[in-house]
Coordinates of C-alpha atoms in Angstrom, one line a residue:
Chain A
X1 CA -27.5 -1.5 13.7
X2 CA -27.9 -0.6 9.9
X3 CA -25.1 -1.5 8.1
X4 CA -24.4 2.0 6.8
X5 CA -24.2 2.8 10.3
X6 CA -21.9 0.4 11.0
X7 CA -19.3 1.2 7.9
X8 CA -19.1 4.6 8.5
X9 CA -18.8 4.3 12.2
X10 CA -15.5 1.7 10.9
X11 CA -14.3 4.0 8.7
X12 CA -14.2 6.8 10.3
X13 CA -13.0 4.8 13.5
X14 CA -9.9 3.6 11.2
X15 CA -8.6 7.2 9.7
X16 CA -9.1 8.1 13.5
X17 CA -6.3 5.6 14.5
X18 CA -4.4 6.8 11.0
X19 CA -4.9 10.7 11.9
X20 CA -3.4 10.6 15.3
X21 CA -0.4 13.0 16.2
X22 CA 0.5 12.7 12.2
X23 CA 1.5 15.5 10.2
X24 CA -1.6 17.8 9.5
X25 CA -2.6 18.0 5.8
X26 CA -1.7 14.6 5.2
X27 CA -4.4 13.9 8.1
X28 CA -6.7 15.8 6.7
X29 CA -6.0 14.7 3.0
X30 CA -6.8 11.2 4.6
X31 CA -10.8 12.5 5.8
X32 CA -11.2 14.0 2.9
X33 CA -10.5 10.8 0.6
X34 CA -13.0 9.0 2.6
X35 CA -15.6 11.6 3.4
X36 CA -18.4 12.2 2.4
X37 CA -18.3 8.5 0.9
X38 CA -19.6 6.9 -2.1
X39 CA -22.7 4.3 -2.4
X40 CA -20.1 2.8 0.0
X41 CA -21.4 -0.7 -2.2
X42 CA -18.6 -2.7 -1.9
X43 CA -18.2 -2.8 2.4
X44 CA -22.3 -3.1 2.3
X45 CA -21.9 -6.2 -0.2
X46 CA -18.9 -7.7 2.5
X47 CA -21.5 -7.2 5.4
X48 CA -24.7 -8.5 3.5
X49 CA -22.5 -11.6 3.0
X50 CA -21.2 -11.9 6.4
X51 CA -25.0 -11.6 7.6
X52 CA -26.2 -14.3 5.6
X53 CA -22.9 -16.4 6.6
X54 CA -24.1 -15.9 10.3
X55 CA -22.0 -12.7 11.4
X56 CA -20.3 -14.3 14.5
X57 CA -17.6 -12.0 14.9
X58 CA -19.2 -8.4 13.5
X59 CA -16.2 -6.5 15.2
X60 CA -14.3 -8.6 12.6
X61 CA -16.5 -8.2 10.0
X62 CA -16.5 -4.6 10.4
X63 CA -13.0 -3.9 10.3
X64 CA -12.9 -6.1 7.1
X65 CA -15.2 -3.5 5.3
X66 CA -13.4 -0.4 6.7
X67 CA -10.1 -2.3 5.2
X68 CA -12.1 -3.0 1.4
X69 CA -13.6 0.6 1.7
X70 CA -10.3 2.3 2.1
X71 CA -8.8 0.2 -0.7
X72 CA -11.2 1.7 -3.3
X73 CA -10.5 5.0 -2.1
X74 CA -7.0 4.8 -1.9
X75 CA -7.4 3.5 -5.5
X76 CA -9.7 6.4 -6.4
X77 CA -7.5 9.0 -5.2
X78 CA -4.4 7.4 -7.2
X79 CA -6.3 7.0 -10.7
X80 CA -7.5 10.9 -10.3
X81 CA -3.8 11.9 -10.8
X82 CA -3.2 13.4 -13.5
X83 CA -0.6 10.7 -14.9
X84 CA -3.7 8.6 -14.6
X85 CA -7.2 10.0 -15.3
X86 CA -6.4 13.6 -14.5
X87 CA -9.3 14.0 -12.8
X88 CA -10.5 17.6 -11.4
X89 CA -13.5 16.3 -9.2
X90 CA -14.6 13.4 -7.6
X91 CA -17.8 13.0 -5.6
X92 CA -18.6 16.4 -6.4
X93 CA -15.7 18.1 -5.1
X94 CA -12.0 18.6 -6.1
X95 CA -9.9 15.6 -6.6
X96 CA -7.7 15.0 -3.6
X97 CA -4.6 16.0 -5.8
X98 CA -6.3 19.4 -7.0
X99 CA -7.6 20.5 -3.0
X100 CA -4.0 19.7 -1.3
X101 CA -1.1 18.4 -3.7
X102 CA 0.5 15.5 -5.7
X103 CA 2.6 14.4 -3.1
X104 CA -0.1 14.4 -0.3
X105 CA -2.3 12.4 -2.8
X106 CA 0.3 9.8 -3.2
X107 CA 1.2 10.1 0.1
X108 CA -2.7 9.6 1.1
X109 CA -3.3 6.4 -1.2
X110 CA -0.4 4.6 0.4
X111 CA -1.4 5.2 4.1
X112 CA -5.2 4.4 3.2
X113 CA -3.3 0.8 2.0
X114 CA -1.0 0.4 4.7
X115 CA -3.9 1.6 7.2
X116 CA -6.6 -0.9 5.2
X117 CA -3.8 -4.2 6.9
X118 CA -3.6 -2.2 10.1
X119 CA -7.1 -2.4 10.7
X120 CA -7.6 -5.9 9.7
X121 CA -4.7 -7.6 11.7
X122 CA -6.2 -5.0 14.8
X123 CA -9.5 -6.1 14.9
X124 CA -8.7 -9.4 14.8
X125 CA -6.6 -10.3 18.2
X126 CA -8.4 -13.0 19.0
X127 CA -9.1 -14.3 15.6
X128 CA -5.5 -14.5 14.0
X129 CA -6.4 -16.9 11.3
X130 CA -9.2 -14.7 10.2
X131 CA -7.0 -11.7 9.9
X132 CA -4.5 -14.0 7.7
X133 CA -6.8 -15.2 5.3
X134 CA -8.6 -11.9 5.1
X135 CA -5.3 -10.3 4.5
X136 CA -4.4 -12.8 1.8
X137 CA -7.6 -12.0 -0.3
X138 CA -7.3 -8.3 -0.3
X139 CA -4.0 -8.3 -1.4
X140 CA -5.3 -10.8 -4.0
X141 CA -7.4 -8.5 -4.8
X142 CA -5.6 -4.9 -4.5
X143 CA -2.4 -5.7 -6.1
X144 CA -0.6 -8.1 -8.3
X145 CA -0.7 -9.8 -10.4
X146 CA -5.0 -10.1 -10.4
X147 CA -6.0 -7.0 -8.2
X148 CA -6.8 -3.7 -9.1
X149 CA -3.3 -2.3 -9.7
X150 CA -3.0 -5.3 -12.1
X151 CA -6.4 -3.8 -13.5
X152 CA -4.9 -0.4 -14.0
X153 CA -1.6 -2.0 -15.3
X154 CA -2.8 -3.7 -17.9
X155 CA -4.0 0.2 -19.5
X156 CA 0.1 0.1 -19.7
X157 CA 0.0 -3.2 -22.7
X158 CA -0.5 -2.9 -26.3
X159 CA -3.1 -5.4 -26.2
X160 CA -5.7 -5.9 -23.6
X161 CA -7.7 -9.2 -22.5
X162 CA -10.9 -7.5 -22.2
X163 CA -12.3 -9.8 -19.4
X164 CA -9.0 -9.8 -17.8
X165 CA -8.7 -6.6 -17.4
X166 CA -12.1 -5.6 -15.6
X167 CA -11.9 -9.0 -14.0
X168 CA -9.3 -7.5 -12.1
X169 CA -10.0 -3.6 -12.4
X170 CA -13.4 -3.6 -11.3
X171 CA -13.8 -7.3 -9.8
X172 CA -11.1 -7.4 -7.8
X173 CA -12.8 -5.6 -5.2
X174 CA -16.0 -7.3 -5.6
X175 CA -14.8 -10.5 -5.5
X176 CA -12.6 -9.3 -1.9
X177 CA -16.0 -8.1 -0.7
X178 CA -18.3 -11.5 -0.8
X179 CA -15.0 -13.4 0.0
X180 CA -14.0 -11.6 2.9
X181 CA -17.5 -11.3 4.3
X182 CA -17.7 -15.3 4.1
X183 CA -14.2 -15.3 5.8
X184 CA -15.0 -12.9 8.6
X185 CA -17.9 -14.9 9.2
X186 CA -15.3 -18.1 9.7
X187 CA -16.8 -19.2 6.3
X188 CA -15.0 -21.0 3.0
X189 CA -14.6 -18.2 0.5
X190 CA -14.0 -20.1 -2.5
X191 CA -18.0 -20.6 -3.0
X192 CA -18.5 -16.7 -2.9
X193 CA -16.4 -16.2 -5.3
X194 CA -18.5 -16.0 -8.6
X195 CA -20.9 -13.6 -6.8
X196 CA -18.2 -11.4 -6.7
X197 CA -17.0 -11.9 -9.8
X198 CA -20.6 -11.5 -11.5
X199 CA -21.2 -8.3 -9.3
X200 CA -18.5 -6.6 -10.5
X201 CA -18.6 -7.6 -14.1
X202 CA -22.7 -5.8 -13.7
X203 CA -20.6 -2.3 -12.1
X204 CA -18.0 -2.7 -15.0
X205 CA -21.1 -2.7 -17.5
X206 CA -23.1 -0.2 -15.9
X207 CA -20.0 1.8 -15.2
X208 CA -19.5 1.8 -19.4
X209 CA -23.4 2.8 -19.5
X210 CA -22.5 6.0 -17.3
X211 CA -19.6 6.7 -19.2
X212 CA -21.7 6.9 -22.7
X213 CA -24.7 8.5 -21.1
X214 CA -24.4 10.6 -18.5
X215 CA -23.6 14.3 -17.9
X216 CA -20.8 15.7 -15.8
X217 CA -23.2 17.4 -13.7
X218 CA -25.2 13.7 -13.0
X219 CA -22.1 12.1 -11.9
X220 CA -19.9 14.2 -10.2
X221 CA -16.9 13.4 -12.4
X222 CA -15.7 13.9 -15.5
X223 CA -17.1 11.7 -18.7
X224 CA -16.4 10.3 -21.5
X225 CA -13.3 9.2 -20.3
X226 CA -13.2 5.8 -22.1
X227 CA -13.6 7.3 -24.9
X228 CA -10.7 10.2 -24.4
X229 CA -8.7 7.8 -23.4
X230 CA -9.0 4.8 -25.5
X231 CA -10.1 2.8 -23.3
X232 CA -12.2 -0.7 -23.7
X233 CA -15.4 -0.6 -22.6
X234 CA -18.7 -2.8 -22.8
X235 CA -20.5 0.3 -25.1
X236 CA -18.0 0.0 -27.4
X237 CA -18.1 -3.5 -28.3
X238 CA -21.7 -3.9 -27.7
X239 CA -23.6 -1.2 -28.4
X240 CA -25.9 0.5 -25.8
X241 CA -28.6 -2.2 -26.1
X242 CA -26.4 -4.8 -26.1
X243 CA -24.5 -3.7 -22.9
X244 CA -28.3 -3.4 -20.7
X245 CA -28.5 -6.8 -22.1
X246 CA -25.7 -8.0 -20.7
X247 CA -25.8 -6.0 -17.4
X248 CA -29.3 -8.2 -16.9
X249 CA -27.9 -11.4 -17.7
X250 CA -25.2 -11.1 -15.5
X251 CA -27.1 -10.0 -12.7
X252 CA -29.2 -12.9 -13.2
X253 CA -26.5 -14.7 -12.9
X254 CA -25.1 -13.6 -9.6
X255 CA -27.8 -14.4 -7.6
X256 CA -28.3 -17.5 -9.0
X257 CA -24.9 -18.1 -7.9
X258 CA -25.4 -17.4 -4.0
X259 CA -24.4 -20.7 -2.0
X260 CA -26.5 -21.9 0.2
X261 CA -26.8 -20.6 3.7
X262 CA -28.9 -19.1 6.3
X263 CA -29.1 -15.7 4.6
X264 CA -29.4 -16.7 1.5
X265 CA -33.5 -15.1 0.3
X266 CA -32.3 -12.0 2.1
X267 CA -28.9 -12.1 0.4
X268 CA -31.2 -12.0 -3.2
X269 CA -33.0 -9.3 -2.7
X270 CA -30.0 -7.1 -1.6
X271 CA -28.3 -8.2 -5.0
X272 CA -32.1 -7.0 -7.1
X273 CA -32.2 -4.2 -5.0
X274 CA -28.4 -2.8 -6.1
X275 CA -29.3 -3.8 -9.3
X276 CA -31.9 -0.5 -9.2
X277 CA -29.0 1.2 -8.1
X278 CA -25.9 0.1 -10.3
X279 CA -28.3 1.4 -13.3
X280 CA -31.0 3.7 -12.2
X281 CA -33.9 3.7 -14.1
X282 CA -33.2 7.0 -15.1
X283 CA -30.0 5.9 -16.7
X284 CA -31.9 2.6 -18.7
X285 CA -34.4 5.5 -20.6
X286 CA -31.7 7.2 -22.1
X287 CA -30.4 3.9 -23.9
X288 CA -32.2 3.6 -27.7
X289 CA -34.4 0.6 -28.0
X290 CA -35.0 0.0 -24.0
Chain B
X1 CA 22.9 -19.8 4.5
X2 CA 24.2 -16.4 4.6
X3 CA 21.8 -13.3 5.2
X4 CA 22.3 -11.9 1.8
X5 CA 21.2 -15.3 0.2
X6 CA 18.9 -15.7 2.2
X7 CA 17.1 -11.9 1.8
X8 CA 17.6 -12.3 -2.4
X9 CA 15.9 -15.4 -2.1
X10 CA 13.0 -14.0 -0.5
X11 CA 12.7 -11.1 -2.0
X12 CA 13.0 -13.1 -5.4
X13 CA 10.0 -15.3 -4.5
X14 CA 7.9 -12.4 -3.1
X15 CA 8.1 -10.8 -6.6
X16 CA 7.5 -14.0 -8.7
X17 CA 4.3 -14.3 -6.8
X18 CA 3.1 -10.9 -7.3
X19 CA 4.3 -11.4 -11.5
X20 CA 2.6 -14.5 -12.3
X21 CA 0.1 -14.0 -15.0
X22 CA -0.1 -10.4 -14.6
X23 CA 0.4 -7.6 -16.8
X24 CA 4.0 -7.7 -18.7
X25 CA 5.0 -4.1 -18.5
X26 CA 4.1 -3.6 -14.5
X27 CA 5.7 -7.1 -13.9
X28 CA 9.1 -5.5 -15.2
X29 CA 8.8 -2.5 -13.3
X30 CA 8.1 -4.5 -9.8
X31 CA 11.9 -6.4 -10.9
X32 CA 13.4 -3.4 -11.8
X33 CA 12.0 -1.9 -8.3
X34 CA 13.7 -4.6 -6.7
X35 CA 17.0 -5.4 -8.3
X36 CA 19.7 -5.1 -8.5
X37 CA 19.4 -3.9 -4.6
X38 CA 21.1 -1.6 -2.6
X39 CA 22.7 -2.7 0.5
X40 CA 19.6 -4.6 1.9
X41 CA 19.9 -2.7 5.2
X42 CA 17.1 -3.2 6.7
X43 CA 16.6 -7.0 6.1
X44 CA 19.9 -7.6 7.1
X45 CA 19.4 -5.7 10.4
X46 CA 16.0 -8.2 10.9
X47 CA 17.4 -11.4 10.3
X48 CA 20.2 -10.5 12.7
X49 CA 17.9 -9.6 15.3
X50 CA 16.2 -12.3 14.3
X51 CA 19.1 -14.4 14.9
X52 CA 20.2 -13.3 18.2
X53 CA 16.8 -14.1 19.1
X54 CA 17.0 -17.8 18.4
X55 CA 15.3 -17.6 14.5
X56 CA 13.3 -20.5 15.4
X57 CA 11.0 -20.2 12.3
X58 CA 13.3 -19.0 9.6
X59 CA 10.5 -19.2 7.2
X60 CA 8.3 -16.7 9.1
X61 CA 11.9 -14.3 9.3
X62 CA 12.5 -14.5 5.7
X63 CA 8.8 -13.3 4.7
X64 CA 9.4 -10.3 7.1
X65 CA 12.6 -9.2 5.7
X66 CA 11.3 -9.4 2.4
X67 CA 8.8 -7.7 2.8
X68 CA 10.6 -4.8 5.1
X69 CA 12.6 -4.9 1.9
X70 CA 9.2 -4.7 -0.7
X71 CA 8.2 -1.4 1.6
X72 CA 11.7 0.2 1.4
X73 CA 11.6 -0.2 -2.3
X74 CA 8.1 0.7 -2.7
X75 CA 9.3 4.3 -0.6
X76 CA 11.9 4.7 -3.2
X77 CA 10.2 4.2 -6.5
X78 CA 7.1 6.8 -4.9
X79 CA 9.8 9.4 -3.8
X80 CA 11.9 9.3 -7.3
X81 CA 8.5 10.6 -8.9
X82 CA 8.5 13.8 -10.4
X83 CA 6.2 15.5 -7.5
X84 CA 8.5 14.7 -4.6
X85 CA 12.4 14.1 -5.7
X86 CA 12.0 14.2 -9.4
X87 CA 14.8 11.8 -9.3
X88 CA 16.8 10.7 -12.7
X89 CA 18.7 8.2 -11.3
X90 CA 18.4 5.7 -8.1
X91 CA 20.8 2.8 -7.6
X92 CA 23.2 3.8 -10.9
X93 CA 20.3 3.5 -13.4
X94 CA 17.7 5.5 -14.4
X95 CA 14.7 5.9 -12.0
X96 CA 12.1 3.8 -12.3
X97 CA 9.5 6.5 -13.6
X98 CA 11.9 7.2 -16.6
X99 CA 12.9 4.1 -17.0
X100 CA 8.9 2.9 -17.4
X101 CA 6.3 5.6 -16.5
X102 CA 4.7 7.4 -14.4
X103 CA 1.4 5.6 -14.2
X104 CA 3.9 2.4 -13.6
X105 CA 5.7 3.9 -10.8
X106 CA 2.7 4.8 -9.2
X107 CA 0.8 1.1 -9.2
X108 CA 5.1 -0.2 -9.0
X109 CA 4.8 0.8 -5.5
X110 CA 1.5 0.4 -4.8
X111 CA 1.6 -2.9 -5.6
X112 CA 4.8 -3.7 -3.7
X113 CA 3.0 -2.0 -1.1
X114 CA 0.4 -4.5 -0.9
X115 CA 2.6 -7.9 -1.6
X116 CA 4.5 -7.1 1.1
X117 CA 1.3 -7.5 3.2
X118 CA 0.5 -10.5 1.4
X119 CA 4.0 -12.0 1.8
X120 CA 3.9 -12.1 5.7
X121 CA 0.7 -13.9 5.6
X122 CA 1.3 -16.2 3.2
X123 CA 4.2 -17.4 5.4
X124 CA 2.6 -17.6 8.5
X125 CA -0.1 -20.2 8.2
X126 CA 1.4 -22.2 11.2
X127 CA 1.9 -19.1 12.9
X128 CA -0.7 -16.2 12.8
X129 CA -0.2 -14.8 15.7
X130 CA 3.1 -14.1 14.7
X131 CA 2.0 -12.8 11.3
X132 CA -0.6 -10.3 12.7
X133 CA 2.0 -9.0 15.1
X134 CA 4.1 -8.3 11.8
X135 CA 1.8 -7.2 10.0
X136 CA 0.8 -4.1 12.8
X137 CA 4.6 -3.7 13.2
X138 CA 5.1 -3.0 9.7
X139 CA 2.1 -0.9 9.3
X140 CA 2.7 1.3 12.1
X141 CA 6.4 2.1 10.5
X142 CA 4.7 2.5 7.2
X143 CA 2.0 4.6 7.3
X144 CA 0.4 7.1 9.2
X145 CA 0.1 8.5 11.5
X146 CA 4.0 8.0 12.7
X147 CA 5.6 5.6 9.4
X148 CA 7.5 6.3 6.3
X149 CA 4.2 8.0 4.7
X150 CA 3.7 10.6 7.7
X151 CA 7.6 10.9 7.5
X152 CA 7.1 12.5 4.0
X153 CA 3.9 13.8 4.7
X154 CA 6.0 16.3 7.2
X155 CA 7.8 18.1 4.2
X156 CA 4.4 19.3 3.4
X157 CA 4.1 20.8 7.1
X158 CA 4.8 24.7 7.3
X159 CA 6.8 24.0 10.6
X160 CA 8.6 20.4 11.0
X161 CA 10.0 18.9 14.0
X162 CA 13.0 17.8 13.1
X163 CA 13.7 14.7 15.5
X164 CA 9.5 13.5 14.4
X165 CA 10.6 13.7 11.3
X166 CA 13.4 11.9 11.1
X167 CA 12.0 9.7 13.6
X168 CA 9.2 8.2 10.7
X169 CA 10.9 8.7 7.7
X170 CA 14.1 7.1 8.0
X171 CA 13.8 5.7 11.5
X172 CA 10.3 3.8 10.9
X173 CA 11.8 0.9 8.9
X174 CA 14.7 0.7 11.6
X175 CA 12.5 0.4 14.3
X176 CA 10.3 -2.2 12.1
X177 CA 13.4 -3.7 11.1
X178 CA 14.6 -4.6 15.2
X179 CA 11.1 -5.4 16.1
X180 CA 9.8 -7.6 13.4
X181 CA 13.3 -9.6 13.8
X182 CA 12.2 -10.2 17.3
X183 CA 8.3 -11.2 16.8
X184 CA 9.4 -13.1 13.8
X185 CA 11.7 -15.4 16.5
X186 CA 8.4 -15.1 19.1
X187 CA 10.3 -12.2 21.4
X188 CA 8.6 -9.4 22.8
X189 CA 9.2 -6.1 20.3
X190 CA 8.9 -3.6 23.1
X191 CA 12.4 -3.8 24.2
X192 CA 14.2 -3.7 20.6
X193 CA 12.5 -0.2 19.5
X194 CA 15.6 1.7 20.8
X195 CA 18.2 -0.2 19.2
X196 CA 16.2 0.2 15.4
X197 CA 15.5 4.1 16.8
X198 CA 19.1 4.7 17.1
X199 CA 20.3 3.1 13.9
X200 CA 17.7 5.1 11.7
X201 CA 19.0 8.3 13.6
X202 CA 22.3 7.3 12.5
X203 CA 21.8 6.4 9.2
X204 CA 20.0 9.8 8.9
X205 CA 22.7 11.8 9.9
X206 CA 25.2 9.7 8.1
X207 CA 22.7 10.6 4.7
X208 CA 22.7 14.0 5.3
X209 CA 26.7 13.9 5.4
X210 CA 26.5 12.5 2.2
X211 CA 24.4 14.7 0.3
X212 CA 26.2 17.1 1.5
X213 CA 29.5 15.9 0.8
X214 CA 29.4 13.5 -2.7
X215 CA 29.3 13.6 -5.9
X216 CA 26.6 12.0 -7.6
X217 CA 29.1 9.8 -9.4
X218 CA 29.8 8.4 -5.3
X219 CA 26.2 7.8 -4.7
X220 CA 24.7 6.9 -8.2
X221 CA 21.8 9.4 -7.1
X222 CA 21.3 13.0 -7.2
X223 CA 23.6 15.2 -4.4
X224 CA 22.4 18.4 -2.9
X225 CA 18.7 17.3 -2.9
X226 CA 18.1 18.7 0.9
X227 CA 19.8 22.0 0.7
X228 CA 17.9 21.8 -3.2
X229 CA 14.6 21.1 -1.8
X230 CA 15.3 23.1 1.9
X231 CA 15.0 20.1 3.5
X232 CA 16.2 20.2 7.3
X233 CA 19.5 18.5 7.3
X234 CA 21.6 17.1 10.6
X235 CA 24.6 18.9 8.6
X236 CA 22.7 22.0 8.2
X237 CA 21.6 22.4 12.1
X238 CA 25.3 20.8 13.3
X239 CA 27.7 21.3 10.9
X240 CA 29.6 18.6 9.6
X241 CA 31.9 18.5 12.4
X242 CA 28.9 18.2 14.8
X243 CA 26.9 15.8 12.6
X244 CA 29.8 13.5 12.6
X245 CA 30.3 13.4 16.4
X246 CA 26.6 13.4 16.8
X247 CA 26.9 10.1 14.2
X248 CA 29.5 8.4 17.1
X249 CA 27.6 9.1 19.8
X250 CA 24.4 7.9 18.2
X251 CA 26.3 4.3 17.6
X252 CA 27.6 3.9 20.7
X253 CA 24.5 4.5 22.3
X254 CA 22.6 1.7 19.4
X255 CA 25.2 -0.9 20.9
X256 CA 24.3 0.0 24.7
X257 CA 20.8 -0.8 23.6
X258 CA 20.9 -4.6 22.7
X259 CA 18.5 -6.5 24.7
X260 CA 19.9 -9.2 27.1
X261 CA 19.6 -12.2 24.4
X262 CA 21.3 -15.7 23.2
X263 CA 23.7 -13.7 20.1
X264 CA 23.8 -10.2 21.9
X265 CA 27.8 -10.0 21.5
X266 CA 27.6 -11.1 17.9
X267 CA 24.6 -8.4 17.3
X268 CA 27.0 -5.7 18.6
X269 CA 29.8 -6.9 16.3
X270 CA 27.1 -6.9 13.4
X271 CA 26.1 -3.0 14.5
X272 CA 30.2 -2.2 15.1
X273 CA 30.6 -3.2 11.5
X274 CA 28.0 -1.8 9.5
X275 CA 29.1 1.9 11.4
X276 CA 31.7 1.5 8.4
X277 CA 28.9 1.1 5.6
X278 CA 26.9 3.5 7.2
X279 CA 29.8 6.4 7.0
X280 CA 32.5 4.5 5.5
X281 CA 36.4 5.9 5.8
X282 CA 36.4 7.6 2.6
X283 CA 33.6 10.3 3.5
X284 CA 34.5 10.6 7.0
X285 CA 37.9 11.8 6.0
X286 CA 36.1 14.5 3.7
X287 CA 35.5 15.9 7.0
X288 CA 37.1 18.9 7.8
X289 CA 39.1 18.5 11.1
X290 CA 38.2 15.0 10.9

């Protein structure tokens, strides 16, 4: 089965579970934060991982990528409010809080966390230590101190650690996606753990790219935001050609970081193939210089 | 070790593991989320159960009731926020969205959200079982379709049932509360639902008295918030006559409910007594015809 097919079918098995008998715009405010989805990057990256770790328990590994996908949207639908980003769209439509209310959107990003556990320690009955440790890195990796809340708390300081602060705003998830796919695979996560890292620091940059580049109409969402907001951002210390220079080494570097295991060539040529796709070419013409 | 030492102690280790290293200002906020505490209900009610059940891994208790606790106070910083209660104060001090932000209180409880999670695992390394049984418990009483989330989520419903309300939004971490006592001592859940069902009912109806009745002076929060908001209200639909009765009866019939087990008799003491922190003296004789 591709493995689009078999993240959507998990996804939309989990807000299935989360929808039944509830109250009705909250359920719907739950479909509509995960539907239609993104590039859905981050559950593909925990499957290619658990595929070239072997993939001996996909029901497992499924349910862990339905869990990290519903993370980042739960985490999407919170930073669109407008004590965050004050986002009007996202994916092209209205932000969750603009097409039903602030409390259903705060409401929504807390069940799409509780429901991203639920679906872990569900899948994994006969696998309990899996569930555990998978359920240890995500909240690693969602909230504090080193997850993505951490991320967006440290916009809160007077002074920012750069590196820390997309290390844990951007990576967090990243680093949760190769982990977790090793660990629903039954496999040590700690080796996995610079791919992750390296992957996200390559969105982070490419993200920054966007930002500087793009039009509102290309994205979907609003731009310019780092800027608006004062926000760090690879652009700004870099420069445009320095930032696609770094967004090259650091890809270079992530899959010269993949351990060794059966999956590894095909495992590669994922990671080249999303780097098409984390800058498309179109994106690389606009920068001066490249 | 008494219950409350035990609860502060495990709530207190839960948060220094989620501040370590993170960002300064969010690490405040999870403390001030946290402490001082209210009356620690719920944990209290778990370790009990807990208790009566034999508590032969304390450990794996303690890491439940903290994070039970973790969830509560995640509910309360998320309701204080401007778009649901728009509370000034909560436990005698100012809120935590004034006493911070709002971006703050948002990733406060998110991220108190997710520790909880990570709290029950990180305890039950000898035990997963026991800690995926938790962690679905807690879940289930959390989110949607039938927790604390969908509890809210109601008040966004054109037409609520009153008793489903009720039932998720103050009930859920009741019935979490019994059950997770039990799994955390290796008992079957099933039969301790009713005894957590009733005590949520009771402590609903014994809220509603009280907003109807105090002064915010009393309660250290806002009064009048449900006939303020046109919240349905066991005072509104009884009376306060009724709703005290109704209260009685509701107790009575949370004591019949024990499960057969080792420290039933103390149990019912341990419910018999906390009927007078639930609706203590002084408001029941505010009462008319009481």
């Amino acid at each position: 089965m591709a493995l689009s097919t078999r993240i959507e079918t998990a996804i939309g098995q989990a807000v299935a579970v989360g929808r039944a008998g509830g109250p009705a715009r909250l359920s719907a405010a739950l479909d509509y934060a995960v539907q239609p989805g993104g590039a859905r990057i981050r559950p593909t990256i925990l499957l290619s991982v658990a595929q070239a770790c072997g993939d001996d328990r996909p029901a497992v590994s499924d349910a862990a990528a339905a869990a990290l996908e519903l993370i980042h949207c739960a985490s999407l639908v919170h930073d669109d409010l407008p004590c965050f980003d004050d986002a009007e769209m996202r994916r092209g439509k209205p932000a969750l809080h603009k097409a039903f209310s602030q409390p259903l959107a705060v409401l929504a990003g807390d069940s799409l966390i509780v429901l991203a556990f639920e679906v872990i320690a569900a899948a994994a009955a006969d696998a309990p230590d899996r569930a555990v440790a998978l359920t240890r890195h995500l909240a690693r990796r969602t909230g504090m101190p080193g997850g993505i809340c951490a991320g967006q708390g440290w916009e809160s300081e007077a002074e920012i650690d750069l590196r820390a602060y997309h290390r844990a705003k951007t990576g967090g998830l990243f680093m949760a996606a190769t982990q977790m796919g090793a660990i629903a695979a039954g496999q040590d996560p700690e080796p996995w753990e610079e791919l992750g890292d390296r992957i996200g620091e390559a969105f982070q940059v490419a993200d920054d790219l966007r930002d500087a580049i793009c039009t509102a109409e290309d994205l979907g969402k609003p731009v310019g935001q780092d800027d608006l907001h004062g926000r760090p951002s690879a652009v700004a210390e870099l420069g445009l050609d320095g930032a696609v220079r770094r967004l090259d080494d650091i890809l270079a570097g992530a899959i010269a970081s993949i351990p060794s295991c059966p999956g590894e060539a095909e495992l590669a040529g994922m990671v080249r193939a999303y780097a098409g796709r984390i800058l498309p070419e179109a994106v690389r013409e606009m920068v001066p210089g490249e």
